[in-house]
Coordinates of C-alpha atoms in Angstrom, one line a residue:
X947 CA -19.0 19.6 12.9
X948 CA -21.6 17.9 15.1
X949 CA -22.3 15.4 12.4
X950 CA -18.5 14.5 12.1
X951 CA -18.3 14.0 15.9
X952 CA -21.4 11.7 15.8
X953 CA -19.8 9.7 13.1
X954 CA -16.5 9.3 14.9
X955 CA -18.4 8.3 18.1
X956 CA -20.2 5.6 16.1
X957 CA -16.9 4.2 14.7
X958 CA -17.4 5.6 11.3
X959 CA -14.2 6.8 9.9
X960 CA -14.3 8.3 6.4
X961 CA -10.8 9.1 4.8
X962 CA -9.2 9.0 1.4
X963 CA -6.2 6.8 1.1
X964 CA -3.5 8.6 -1.0
X965 CA -2.3 7.0 -4.2
X966 CA 1.0 5.0 -4.0
X967 CA 3.9 6.1 -6.1
X968 CA 5.8 2.9 -7.3
X969 CA 8.2 2.2 -10.2
X970 CA 6.2 1.4 -13.2
X971 CA 8.4 -1.6 -14.1
X972 CA 11.5 -3.4 -12.8
X973 CA 13.8 -4.7 -15.4
X974 CA 17.1 -6.4 -14.6
X975 CA 19.4 -8.7 -16.5
X976 CA 20.9 -11.6 -14.5
X977 CA 23.4 -14.2 -15.7
X978 CA 22.2 -17.8 -15.6
X979 CA 23.1 -19.3 -12.2
X980 CA 23.6 -15.8 -10.5
X981 CA 21.5 -13.7 -8.1
X982 CA 20.8 -10.1 -8.5
X983 CA 20.0 -7.8 -5.6
X984 CA 18.2 -4.5 -5.9
X985 CA 15.8 -2.1 -4.2
X986 CA 12.8 0.0 -5.0
X987 CA 11.2 2.9 -3.2
X988 CA 7.5 3.0 -2.2
X989 CA 5.9 6.2 -1.2
X990 CA 2.6 8.0 -1.4
X991 CA 1.5 11.3 -3.1
X992 CA 1.0 13.0 0.3
X993 CA 4.2 11.7 1.9
X994 CA 2.2 10.4 4.9
X995 CA 3.1 7.3 6.9
X996 CA 1.8 4.0 5.5
X997 CA 1.9 0.4 6.5
X998 CA 1.7 -2.7 4.3
X999 CA 2.5 -6.2 3.4
X1000 CA 4.2 -7.2 0.1
X1001 CA 4.4 -10.5 -1.7
X1002 CA 5.7 -11.8 -4.9
X1003 CA 3.8 -14.2 -7.2
X1004 CA 7.1 -15.4 -8.7
X1005 CA 9.3 -17.7 -6.7
X1006 CA 12.4 -16.3 -8.4
X1007 CA 11.6 -12.7 -7.2
X1008 CA 12.2 -12.7 -3.4
X1009 CA 11.4 -9.7 -1.2
X1010 CA 13.7 -9.4 1.8
X1011 CA 11.2 -8.0 4.3
X1012 CA 7.5 -8.4 3.4
X1013 CA 6.1 -5.9 5.9
X1014 CA 6.8 -2.1 5.9
X1015 CA 5.9 1.0 7.9
X1016 CA 7.0 4.6 6.9
X1017 CA 6.4 7.5 4.7
X1018 CA 9.1 6.5 2.1
X1019 CA 10.2 2.8 2.3
X1020 CA 13.1 1.2 0.4
X1021 CA 12.2 -2.4 -0.4
X1022 CA 15.1 -4.8 -1.0
X1023 CA 14.6 -7.8 -3.3
X1024 CA 16.6 -10.6 -4.9
X1025 CA 16.2 -12.2 -8.4
X1026 CA 17.5 -15.7 -8.3
X1027 CA 18.5 -17.1 -11.7
X1028 CA 20.0 -20.2 -10.4
X1029 CA 17.5 -22.4 -12.3
X1030 CA 16.6 -20.2 -15.3
X1031 CA 17.8 -20.7 -18.8
X1032 CA 19.6 -18.1 -20.9
X1033 CA 17.2 -15.6 -22.2
X1034 CA 14.3 -16.7 -20.0
X1035 CA 12.1 -13.9 -18.8
X1036 CA 10.2 -13.7 -15.5
X1037 CA 7.2 -11.5 -15.0

Protein backbone atom coordinates (compact mmCIF):
# COMPACT_ATOMS: atom_id res chain seq x y z
CA UNK A 1 0.00 0.00 0.00
CA UNK A 2 2.88 2.36 0.82
CA UNK A 3 4.37 1.70 -2.62
CA UNK A 4 1.06 2.56 -4.29
CA UNK A 5 0.83 5.86 -2.36
CA UNK A 6 4.40 6.74 -3.32
CA UNK A 7 3.64 6.07 -7.00
CA UNK A 8 0.54 8.27 -6.87
CA UNK A 9 2.44 11.06 -5.12
CA UNK A 10 5.01 10.97 -7.95
CA UNK A 11 2.29 11.21 -10.58
CA UNK A 12 2.60 7.58 -11.66
CA UNK A 13 -0.83 6.22 -12.46
CA UNK A 14 -1.14 2.61 -13.57
CA UNK A 15 -4.50 1.42 -14.80
CA UNK A 16 -5.97 -0.89 -17.37
CA UNK A 17 -8.21 0.63 -20.00
CA UNK A 18 -11.24 -1.63 -20.57
CA UNK A 19 -11.79 -2.95 -24.10
CA UNK A 20 -14.30 -1.10 -26.25
CA UNK A 21 -17.39 -2.88 -27.52
CA UNK A 22 -18.17 -1.67 -31.03
CA UNK A 23 -20.18 -2.97 -33.96
CA UNK A 24 -17.96 -5.21 -36.06
CA UNK A 25 -19.16 -3.72 -39.32
CA UNK A 26 -21.62 -1.08 -40.55
CA UNK A 27 -23.43 -2.02 -43.73
CA UNK A 28 -26.11 0.16 -45.29
CA UNK A 29 -27.64 0.47 -48.73
CA UNK A 30 -28.29 4.00 -49.97
CA UNK A 31 -29.90 5.04 -53.23
CA UNK A 32 -27.73 7.21 -55.45
CA UNK A 33 -28.35 10.86 -54.65
CA UNK A 34 -29.84 10.13 -51.20
CA UNK A 35 -28.57 10.34 -47.63
CA UNK A 36 -28.86 7.64 -44.98
CA UNK A 37 -28.89 8.48 -41.27
CA UNK A 38 -28.04 5.90 -38.63
CA UNK A 39 -26.47 5.38 -35.25
CA UNK A 40 -24.20 2.98 -33.43
CA UNK A 41 -23.53 2.30 -29.75
CA UNK A 42 -20.09 2.53 -28.16
CA UNK A 43 -19.47 1.12 -24.69
CA UNK A 44 -16.78 -0.78 -22.83
CA UNK A 45 -16.61 -4.17 -21.17
CA UNK A 46 -16.77 -2.71 -17.66
CA UNK A 47 -19.56 -0.19 -18.37
CA UNK A 48 -17.40 2.62 -17.00
CA UNK A 49 -17.39 6.24 -18.10
CA UNK A 50 -15.21 6.99 -21.12
CA UNK A 51 -14.29 10.02 -23.17
CA UNK A 52 -13.13 10.16 -26.77
CA UNK A 53 -12.96 11.78 -30.18
CA UNK A 54 -14.14 10.11 -33.39
CA UNK A 55 -13.24 10.77 -36.98
CA UNK A 56 -14.05 9.28 -40.36
CA UNK A 57 -11.47 8.70 -43.05
CA UNK A 58 -14.22 8.81 -45.69
CA UNK A 59 -15.80 12.12 -46.66
CA UNK A 60 -19.14 10.43 -47.45
CA UNK A 61 -19.43 8.98 -43.90
CA UNK A 62 -20.10 11.95 -41.62
CA UNK A 63 -20.21 11.73 -37.82
CA UNK A 64 -22.61 14.28 -36.28
CA UNK A 65 -20.74 14.92 -33.03
CA UNK A 66 -17.10 13.87 -33.01
CA UNK A 67 -16.61 14.08 -29.22
CA UNK A 68 -18.28 11.87 -26.62
CA UNK A 69 -18.40 11.30 -22.86
CA UNK A 70 -20.38 8.57 -21.08
CA UNK A 71 -20.59 4.89 -20.25
CA UNK A 72 -22.73 3.96 -23.26
CA UNK A 73 -22.76 6.49 -26.08
CA UNK A 74 -24.99 6.55 -29.15
CA UNK A 75 -23.13 7.99 -32.13
CA UNK A 76 -25.22 9.41 -34.97
CA UNK A 77 -23.87 9.42 -38.51
CA UNK A 78 -24.90 10.13 -42.11
CA UNK A 79 -23.87 8.39 -45.30
CA UNK A 80 -24.11 10.84 -48.21
CA UNK A 81 -24.54 9.13 -51.57
CA UNK A 82 -25.15 12.35 -53.50
CA UNK A 83 -22.07 11.89 -55.69
CA UNK A 84 -21.76 8.10 -55.68
CA UNK A 85 -22.59 5.89 -58.64
CA UNK A 86 -25.02 2.96 -58.42
CA UNK A 87 -23.29 -0.08 -56.88
CA UNK A 88 -20.35 1.93 -55.57
CA UNK A 89 -19.06 0.79 -52.17
CA UNK A 90 -17.40 2.98 -49.55
CA UNK A 91 -15.19 1.54 -46.83
